[in-house]
mmCIF file with all atom_site columns, C-alpha atoms in Angstrom:
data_model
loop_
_atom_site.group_PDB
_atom_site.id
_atom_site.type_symbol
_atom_site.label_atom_id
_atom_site.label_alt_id
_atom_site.label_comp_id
_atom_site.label_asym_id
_atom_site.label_entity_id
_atom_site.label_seq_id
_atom_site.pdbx_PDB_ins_code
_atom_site.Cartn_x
_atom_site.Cartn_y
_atom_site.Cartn_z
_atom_site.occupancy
_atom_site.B_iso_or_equiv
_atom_site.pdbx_formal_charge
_atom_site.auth_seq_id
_atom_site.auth_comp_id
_atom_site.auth_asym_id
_atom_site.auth_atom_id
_atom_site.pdbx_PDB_model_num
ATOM 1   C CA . UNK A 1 1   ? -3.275  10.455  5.268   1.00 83.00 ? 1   UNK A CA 1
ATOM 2   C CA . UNK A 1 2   ? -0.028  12.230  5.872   1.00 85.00 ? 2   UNK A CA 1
ATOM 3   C CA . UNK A 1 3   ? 3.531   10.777  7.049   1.00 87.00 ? 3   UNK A CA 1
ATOM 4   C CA . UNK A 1 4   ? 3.061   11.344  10.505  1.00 90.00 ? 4   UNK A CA 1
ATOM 5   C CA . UNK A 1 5   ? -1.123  9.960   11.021  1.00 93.00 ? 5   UNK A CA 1
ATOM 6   C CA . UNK A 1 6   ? 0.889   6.769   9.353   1.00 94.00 ? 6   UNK A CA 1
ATOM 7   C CA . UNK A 1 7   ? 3.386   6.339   12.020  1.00 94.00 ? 7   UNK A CA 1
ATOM 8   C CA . UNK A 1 8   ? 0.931   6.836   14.633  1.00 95.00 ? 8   UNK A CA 1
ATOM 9   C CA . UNK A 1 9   ? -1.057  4.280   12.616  1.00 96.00 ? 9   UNK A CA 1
ATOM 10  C CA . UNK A 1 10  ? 2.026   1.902   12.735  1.00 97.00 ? 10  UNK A CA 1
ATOM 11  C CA . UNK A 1 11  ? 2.732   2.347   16.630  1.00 96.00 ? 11  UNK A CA 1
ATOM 12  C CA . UNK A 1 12  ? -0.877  0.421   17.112  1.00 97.00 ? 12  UNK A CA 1
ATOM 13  C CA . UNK A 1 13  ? -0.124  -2.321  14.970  1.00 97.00 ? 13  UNK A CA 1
ATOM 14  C CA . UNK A 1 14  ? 1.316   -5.681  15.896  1.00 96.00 ? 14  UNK A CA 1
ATOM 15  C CA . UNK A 1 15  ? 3.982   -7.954  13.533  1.00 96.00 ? 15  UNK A CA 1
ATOM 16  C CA . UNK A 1 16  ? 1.251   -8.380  10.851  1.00 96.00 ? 16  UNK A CA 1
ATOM 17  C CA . UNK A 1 17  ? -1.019  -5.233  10.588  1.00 97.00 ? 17  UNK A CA 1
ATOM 18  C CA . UNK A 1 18  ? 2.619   -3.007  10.310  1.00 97.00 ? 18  UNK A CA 1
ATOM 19  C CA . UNK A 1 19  ? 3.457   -5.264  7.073   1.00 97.00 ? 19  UNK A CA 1
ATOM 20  C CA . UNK A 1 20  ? 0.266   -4.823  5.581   1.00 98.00 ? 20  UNK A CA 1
ATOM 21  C CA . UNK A 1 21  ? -0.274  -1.272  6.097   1.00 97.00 ? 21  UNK A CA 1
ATOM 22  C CA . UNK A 1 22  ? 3.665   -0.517  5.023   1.00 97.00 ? 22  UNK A CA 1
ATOM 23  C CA . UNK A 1 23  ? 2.383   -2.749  2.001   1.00 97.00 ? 23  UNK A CA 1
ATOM 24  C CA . UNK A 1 24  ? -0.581  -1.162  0.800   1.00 96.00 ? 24  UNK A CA 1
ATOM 25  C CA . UNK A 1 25  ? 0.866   2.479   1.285   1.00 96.00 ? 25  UNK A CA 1
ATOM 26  C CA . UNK A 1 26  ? 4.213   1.607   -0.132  1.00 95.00 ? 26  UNK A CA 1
ATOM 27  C CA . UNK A 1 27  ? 2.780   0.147   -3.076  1.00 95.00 ? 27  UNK A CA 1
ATOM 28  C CA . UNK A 1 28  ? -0.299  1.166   -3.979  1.00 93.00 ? 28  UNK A CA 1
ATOM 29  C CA . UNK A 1 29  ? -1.812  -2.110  -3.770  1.00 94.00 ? 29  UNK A CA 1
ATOM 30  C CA . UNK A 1 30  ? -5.644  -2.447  -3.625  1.00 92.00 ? 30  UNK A CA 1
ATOM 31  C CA . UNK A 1 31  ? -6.640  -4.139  -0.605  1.00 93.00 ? 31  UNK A CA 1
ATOM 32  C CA . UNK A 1 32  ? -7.817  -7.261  -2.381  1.00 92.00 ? 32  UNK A CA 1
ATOM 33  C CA . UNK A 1 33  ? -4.381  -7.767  -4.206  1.00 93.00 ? 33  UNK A CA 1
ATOM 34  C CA . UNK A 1 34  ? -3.321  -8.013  -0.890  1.00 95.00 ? 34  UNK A CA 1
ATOM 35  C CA . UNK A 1 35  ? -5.297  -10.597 0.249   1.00 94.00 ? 35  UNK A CA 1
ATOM 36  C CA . UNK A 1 36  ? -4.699  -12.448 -2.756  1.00 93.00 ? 36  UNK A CA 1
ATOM 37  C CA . UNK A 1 37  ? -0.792  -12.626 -2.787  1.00 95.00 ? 37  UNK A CA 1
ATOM 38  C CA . UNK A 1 38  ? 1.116   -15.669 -2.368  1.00 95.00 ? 38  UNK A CA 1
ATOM 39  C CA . UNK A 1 39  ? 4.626   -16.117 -0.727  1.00 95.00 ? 39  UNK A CA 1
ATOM 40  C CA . UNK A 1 40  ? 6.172   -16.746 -4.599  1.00 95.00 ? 40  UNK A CA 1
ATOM 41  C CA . UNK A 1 41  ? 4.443   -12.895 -5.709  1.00 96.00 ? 41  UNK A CA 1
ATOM 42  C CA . UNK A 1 42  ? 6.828   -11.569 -3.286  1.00 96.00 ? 42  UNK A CA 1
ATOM 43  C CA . UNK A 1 43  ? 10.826  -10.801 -4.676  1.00 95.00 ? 43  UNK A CA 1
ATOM 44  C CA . UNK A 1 44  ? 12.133  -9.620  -1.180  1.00 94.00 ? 44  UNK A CA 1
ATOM 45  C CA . UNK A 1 45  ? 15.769  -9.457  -2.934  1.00 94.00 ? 45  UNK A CA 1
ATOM 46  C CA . UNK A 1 46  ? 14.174  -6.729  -4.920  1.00 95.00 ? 46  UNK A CA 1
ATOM 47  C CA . UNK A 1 47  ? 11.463  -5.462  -3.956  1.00 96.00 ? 47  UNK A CA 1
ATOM 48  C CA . UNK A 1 48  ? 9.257   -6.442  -6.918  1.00 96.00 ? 48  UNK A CA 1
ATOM 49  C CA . UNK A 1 49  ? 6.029   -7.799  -6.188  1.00 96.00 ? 49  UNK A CA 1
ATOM 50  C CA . UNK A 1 50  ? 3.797   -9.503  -8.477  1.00 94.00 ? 50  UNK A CA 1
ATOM 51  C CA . UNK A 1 51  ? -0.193  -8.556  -8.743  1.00 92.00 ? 51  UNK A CA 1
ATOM 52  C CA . UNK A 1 52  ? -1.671  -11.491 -10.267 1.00 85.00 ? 52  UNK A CA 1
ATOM 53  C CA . UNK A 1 53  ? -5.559  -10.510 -11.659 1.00 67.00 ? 53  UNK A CA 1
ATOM 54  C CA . UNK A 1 54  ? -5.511  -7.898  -10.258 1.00 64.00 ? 54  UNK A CA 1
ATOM 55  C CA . UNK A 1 55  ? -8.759  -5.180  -11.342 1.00 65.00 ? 55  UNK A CA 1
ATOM 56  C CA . UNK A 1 56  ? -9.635  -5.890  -14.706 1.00 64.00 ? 56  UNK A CA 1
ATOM 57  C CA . UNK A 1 57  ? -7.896  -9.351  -15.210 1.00 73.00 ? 57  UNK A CA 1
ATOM 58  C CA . UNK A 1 58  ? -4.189  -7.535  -15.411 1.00 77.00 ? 58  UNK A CA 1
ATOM 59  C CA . UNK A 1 59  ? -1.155  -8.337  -14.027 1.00 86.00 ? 59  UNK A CA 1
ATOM 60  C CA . UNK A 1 60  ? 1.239   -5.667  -12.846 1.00 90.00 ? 60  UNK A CA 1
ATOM 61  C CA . UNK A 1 61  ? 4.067   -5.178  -10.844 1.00 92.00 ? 61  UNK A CA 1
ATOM 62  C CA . UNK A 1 62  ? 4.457   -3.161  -8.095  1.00 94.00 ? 62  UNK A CA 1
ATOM 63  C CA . UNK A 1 63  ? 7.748   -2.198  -6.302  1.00 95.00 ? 63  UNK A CA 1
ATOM 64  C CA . UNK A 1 64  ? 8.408   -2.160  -2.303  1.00 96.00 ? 64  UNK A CA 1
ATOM 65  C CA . UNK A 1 65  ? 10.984  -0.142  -0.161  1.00 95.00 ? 65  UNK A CA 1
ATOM 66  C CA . UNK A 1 66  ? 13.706  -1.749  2.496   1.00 96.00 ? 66  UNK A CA 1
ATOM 67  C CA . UNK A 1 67  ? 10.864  -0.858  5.431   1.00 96.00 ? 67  UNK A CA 1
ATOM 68  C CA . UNK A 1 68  ? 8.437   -2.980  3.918   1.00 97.00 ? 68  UNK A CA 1
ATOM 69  C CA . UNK A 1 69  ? 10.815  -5.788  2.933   1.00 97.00 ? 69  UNK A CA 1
ATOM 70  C CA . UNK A 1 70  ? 12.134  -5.382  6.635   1.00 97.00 ? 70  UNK A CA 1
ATOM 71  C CA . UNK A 1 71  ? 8.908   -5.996  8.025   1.00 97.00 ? 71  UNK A CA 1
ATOM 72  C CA . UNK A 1 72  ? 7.970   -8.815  5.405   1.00 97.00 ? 72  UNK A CA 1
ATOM 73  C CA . UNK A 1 73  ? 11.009  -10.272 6.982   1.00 96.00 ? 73  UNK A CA 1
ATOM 74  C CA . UNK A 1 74  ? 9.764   -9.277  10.673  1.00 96.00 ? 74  UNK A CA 1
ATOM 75  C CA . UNK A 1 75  ? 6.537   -11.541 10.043  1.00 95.00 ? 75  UNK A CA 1
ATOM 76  C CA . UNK A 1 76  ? 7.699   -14.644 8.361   1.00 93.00 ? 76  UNK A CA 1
ATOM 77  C CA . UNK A 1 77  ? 11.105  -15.298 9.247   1.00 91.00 ? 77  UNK A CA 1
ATOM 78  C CA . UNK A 1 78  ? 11.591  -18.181 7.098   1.00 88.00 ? 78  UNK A CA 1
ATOM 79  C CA . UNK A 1 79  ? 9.747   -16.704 4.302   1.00 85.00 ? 79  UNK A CA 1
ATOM 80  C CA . UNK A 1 80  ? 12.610  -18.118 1.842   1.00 82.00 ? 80  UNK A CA 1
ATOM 81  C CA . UNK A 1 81  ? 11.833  -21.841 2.873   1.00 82.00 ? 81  UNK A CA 1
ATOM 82  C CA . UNK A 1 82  ? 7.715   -21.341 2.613   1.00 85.00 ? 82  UNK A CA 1
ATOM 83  C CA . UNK A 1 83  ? 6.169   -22.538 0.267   1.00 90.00 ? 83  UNK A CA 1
ATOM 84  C CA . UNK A 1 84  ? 5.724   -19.959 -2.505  1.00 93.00 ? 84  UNK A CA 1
ATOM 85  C CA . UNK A 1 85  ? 1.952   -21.037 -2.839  1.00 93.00 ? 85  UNK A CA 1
ATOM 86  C CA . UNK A 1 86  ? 0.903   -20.875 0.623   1.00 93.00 ? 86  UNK A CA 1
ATOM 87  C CA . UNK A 1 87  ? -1.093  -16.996 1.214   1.00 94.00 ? 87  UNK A CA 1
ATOM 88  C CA . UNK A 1 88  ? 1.394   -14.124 2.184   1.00 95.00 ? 88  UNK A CA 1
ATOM 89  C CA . UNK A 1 89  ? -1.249  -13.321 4.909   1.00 95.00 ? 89  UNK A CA 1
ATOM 90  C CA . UNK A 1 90  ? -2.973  -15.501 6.813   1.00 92.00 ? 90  UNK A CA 1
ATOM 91  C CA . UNK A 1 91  ? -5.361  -15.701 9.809   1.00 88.00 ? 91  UNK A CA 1
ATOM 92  C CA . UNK A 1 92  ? -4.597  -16.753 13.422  1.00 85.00 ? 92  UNK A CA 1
ATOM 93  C CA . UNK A 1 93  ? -6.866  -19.856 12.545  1.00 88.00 ? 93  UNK A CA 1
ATOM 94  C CA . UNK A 1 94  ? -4.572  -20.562 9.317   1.00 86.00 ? 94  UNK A CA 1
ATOM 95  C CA . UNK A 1 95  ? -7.009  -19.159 6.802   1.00 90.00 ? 95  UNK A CA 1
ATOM 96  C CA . UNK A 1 96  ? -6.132  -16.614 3.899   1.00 90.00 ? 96  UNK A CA 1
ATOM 97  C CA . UNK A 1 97  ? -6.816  -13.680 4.603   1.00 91.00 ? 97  UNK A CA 1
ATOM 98  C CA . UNK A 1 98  ? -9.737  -12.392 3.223   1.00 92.00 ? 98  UNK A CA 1
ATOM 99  C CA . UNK A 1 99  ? -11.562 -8.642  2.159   1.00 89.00 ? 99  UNK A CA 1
ATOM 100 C CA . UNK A 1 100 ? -13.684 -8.624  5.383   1.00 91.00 ? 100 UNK A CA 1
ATOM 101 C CA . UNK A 1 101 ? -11.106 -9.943  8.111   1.00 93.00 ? 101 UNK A CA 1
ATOM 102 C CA . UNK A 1 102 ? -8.652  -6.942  6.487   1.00 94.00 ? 102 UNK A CA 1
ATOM 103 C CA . UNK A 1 103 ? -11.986 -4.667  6.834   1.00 93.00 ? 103 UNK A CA 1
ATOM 104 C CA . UNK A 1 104 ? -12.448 -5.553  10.339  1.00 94.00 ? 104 UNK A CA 1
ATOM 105 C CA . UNK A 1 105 ? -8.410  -4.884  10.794  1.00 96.00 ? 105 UNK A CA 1
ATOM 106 C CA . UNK A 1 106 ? -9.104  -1.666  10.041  1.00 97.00 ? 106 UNK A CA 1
ATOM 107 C CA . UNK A 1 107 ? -11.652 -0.756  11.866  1.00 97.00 ? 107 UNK A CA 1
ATOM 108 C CA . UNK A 1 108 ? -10.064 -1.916  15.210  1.00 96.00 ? 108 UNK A CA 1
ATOM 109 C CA . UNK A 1 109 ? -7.325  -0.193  13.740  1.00 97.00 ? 109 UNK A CA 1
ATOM 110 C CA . UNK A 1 110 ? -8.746  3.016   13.423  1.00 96.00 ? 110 UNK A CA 1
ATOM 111 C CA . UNK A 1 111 ? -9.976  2.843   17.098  1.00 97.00 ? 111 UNK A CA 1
ATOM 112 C CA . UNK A 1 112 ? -6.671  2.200   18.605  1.00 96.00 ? 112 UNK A CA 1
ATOM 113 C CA . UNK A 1 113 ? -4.930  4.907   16.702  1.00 96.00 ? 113 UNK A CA 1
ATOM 114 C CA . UNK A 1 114 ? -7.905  7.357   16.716  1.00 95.00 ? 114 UNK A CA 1
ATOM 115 C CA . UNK A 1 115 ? -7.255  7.765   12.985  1.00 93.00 ? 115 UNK A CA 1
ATOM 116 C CA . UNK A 1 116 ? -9.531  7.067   10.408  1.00 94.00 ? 116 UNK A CA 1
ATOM 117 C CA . UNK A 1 117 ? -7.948  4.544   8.221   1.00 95.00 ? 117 UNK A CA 1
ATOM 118 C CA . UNK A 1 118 ? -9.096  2.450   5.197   1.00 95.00 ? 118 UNK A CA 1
ATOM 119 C CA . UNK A 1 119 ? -7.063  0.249   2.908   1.00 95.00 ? 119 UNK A CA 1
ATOM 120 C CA . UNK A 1 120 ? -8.083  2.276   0.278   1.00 92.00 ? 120 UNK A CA 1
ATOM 121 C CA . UNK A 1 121 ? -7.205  5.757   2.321   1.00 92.00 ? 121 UNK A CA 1
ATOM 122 C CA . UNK A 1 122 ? -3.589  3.978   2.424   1.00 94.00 ? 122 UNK A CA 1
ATOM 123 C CA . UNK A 1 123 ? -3.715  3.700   -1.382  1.00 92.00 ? 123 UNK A CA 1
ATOM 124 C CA . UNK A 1 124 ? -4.548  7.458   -1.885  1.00 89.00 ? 124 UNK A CA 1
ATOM 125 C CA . UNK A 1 125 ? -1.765  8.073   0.243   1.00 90.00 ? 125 UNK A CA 1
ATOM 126 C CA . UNK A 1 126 ? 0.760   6.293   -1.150  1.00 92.00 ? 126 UNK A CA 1
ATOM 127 C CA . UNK A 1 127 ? -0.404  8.024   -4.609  1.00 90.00 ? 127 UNK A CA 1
ATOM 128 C CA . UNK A 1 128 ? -0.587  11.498  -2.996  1.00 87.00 ? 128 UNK A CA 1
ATOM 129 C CA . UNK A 1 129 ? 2.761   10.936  -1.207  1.00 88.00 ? 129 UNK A CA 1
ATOM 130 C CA . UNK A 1 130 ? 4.745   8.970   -4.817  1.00 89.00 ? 130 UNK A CA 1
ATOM 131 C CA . UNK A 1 131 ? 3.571   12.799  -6.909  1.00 86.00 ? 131 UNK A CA 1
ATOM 132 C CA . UNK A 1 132 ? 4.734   14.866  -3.612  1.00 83.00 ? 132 UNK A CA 1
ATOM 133 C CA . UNK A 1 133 ? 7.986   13.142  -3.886  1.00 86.00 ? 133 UNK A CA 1
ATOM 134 C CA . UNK A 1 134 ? 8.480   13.547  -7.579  1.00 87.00 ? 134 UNK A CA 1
ATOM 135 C CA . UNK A 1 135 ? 7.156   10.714  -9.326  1.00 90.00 ? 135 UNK A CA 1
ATOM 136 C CA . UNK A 1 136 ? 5.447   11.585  -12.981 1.00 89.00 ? 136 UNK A CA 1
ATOM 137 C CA . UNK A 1 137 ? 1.999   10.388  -13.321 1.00 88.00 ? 137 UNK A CA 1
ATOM 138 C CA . UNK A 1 138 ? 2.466   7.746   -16.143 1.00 90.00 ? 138 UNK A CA 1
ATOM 139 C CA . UNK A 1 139 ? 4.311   5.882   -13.502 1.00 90.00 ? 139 UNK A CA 1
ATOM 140 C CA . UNK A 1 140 ? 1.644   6.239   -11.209 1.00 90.00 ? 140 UNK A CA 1
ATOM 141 C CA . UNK A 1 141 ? -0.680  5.452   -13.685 1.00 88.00 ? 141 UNK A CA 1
ATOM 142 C CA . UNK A 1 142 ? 0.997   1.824   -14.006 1.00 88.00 ? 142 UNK A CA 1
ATOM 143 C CA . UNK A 1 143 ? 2.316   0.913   -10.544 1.00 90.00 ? 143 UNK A CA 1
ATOM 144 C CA . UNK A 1 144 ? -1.567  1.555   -9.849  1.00 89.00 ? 144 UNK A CA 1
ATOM 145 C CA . UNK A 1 145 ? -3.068  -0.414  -12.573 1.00 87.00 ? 145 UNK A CA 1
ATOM 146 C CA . UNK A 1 146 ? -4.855  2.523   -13.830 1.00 85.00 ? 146 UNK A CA 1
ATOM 147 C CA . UNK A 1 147 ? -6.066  1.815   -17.279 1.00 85.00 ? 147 UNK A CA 1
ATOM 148 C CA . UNK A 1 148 ? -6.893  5.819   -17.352 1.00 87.00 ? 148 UNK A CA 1
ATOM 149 C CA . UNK A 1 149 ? -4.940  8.578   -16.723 1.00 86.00 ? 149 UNK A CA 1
ATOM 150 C CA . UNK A 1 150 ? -7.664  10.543  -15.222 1.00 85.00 ? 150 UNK A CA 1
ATOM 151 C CA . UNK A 1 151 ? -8.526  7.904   -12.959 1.00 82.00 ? 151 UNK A CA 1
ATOM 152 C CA . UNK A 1 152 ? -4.644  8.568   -11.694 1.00 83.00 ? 152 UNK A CA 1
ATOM 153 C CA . UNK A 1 153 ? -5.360  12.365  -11.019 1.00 79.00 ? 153 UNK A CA 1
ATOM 154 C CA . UNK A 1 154 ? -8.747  11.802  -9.073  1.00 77.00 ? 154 UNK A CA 1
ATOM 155 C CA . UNK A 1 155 ? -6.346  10.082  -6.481  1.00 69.00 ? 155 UNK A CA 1
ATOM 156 C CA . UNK A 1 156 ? -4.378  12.778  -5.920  1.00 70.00 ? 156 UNK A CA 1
ATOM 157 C CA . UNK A 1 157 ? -4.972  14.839  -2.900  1.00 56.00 ? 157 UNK A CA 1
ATOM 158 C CA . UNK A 1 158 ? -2.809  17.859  -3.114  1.00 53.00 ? 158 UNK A CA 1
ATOM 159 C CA . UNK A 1 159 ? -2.938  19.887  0.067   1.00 49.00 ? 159 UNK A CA 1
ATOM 160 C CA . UNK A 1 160 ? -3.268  23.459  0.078   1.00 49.00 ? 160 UNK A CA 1
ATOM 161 C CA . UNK A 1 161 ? 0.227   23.553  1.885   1.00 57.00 ? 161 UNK A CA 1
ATOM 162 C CA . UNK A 1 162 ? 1.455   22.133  -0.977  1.00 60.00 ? 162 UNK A CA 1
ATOM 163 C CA . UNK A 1 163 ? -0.283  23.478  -3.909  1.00 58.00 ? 163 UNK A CA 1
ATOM 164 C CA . UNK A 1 164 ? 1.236   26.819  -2.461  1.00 62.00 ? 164 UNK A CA 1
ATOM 165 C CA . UNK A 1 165 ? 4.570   25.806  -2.327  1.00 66.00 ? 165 UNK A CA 1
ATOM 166 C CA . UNK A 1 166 ? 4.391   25.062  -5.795  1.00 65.00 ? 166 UNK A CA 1
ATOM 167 C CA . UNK A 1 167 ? 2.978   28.053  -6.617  1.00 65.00 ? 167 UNK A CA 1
ATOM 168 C CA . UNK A 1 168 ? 5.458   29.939  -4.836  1.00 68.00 ? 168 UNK A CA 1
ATOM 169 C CA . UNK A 1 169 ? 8.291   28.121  -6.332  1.00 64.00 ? 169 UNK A CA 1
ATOM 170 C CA . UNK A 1 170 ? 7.042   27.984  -10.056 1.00 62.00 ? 170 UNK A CA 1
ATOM 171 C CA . UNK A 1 171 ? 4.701   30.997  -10.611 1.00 59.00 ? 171 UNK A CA 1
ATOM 172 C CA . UNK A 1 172 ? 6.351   33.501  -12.989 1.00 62.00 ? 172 UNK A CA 1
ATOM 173 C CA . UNK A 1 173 ? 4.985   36.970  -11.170 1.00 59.00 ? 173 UNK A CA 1
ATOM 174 C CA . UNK A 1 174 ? 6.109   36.110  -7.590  1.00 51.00 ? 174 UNK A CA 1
ATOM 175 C CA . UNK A 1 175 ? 8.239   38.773  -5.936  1.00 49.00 ? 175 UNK A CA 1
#
C-alpha cells in the first residue's frame, strides 16, 4: 500500500480502527503483537513501545511517530490513569481484542474504503515505506523482529517508479 490508499484507508475508520492501522503501519507490528499489548507496553512520552513474545519468544521494541501517539491519545483519553495491565485494545463488549475480531476489522474495512487491506499488507508497507525514506535494513531487520536478513528484503516492495529513480540518480552511464 502506498501513502495515499492509507489515507483513504484512514478516512473510513472510526476512533479505534485509525489507531490501529497508524499502529501497525507506523511500526511494523504484526497484527498479533497488537492484540496482545497492554496499556503499560505503550511509552506515549516517547514513542517506544514494548513487544512482549512477540514471534519466536523475543521481545523487541518498536518506535511510534506523534500521529500515532496523537491518536493513542484520541482513543483513550485517560490512558495515563489506566491501568497499565488492562489490553490497549479492546472490544465494544470489553473483551481483548483478539486475531479474528482484528481480521473481521479488516475486512469491513476493506469494503468501506474499496481497498484491499490486511494487517499484514500494513506491515509490508510500513517496511516498504521505512527503506523509501532512508532507513538501512539492519534497522529494519530489528524494529521487525526479523531474526534473518533475507526475511527483511522479501518485505520490500520496491516499485518500478522507484527502482528507476534510483537508477537514474545512482547509475554511473546516465547522460
Amino acid at each position: 500500500m502506498n501513502s495515499s490508499q492509507i489515507t483513504q484507508l484512514l478516512e473510513v475508520c472510526d476512533v479505534q480502527e485509525k489507531t490501529i492501522v497508524l499502529l501497525i503501519v507506523d511500526s511494523g507490528s504484526r497484527r498479533q503483537e497488537v492484540c496482545n499489548l497492554k496499556i503499560g507496553d505503550v511509552q506515549i512520552e516517547n514513542g517506544m513501545i514494548r513487544v512482549v513474545l512477540s514471534k519466536g519468544n523475543k521481545d523487541r521494541i518498536v518506535f511510534i511517530g506523534q500521529a500515532t501517539i496523537n491518536a493513542i491519545l484520541d482513543y483513550l483519553p485517560d490512558f495515563n490513569y489506566r491501568d497499565k495491565e488492562s489490553p490497549l485494545f479492546k472490544t465494544k463488549n470489553g473483551k481483548p481484542f483478539n486475531g479474528d475480531r482484528m481480521q473481521k476489522m479488516f475486512l469491513r474495512l476493506s469494503k468501506q474504503s474499496g481497498i484491499k487491506v490486511t494487517p499484514h499488507m500494513l506491515r509490508r508497507s510500513f517496511a516498504t515505506l521505512s527503506l523509501k525514506f532512508g532507513m538501512d535494513m539492519v534497522s529494519l531487520q530489528m524494529l521487525m523482529g526479523h531474526a534473518s536478513i533475507e526475511t527483511t528484503r522479501r518485505y520490500i516492495q520496491l516499485l518500478s517508479d522507484d527502482l528507476q529513480n534510483a537508477q537514474k540518480m545512482q547509475a554511473p552511464l546516465i547522460g
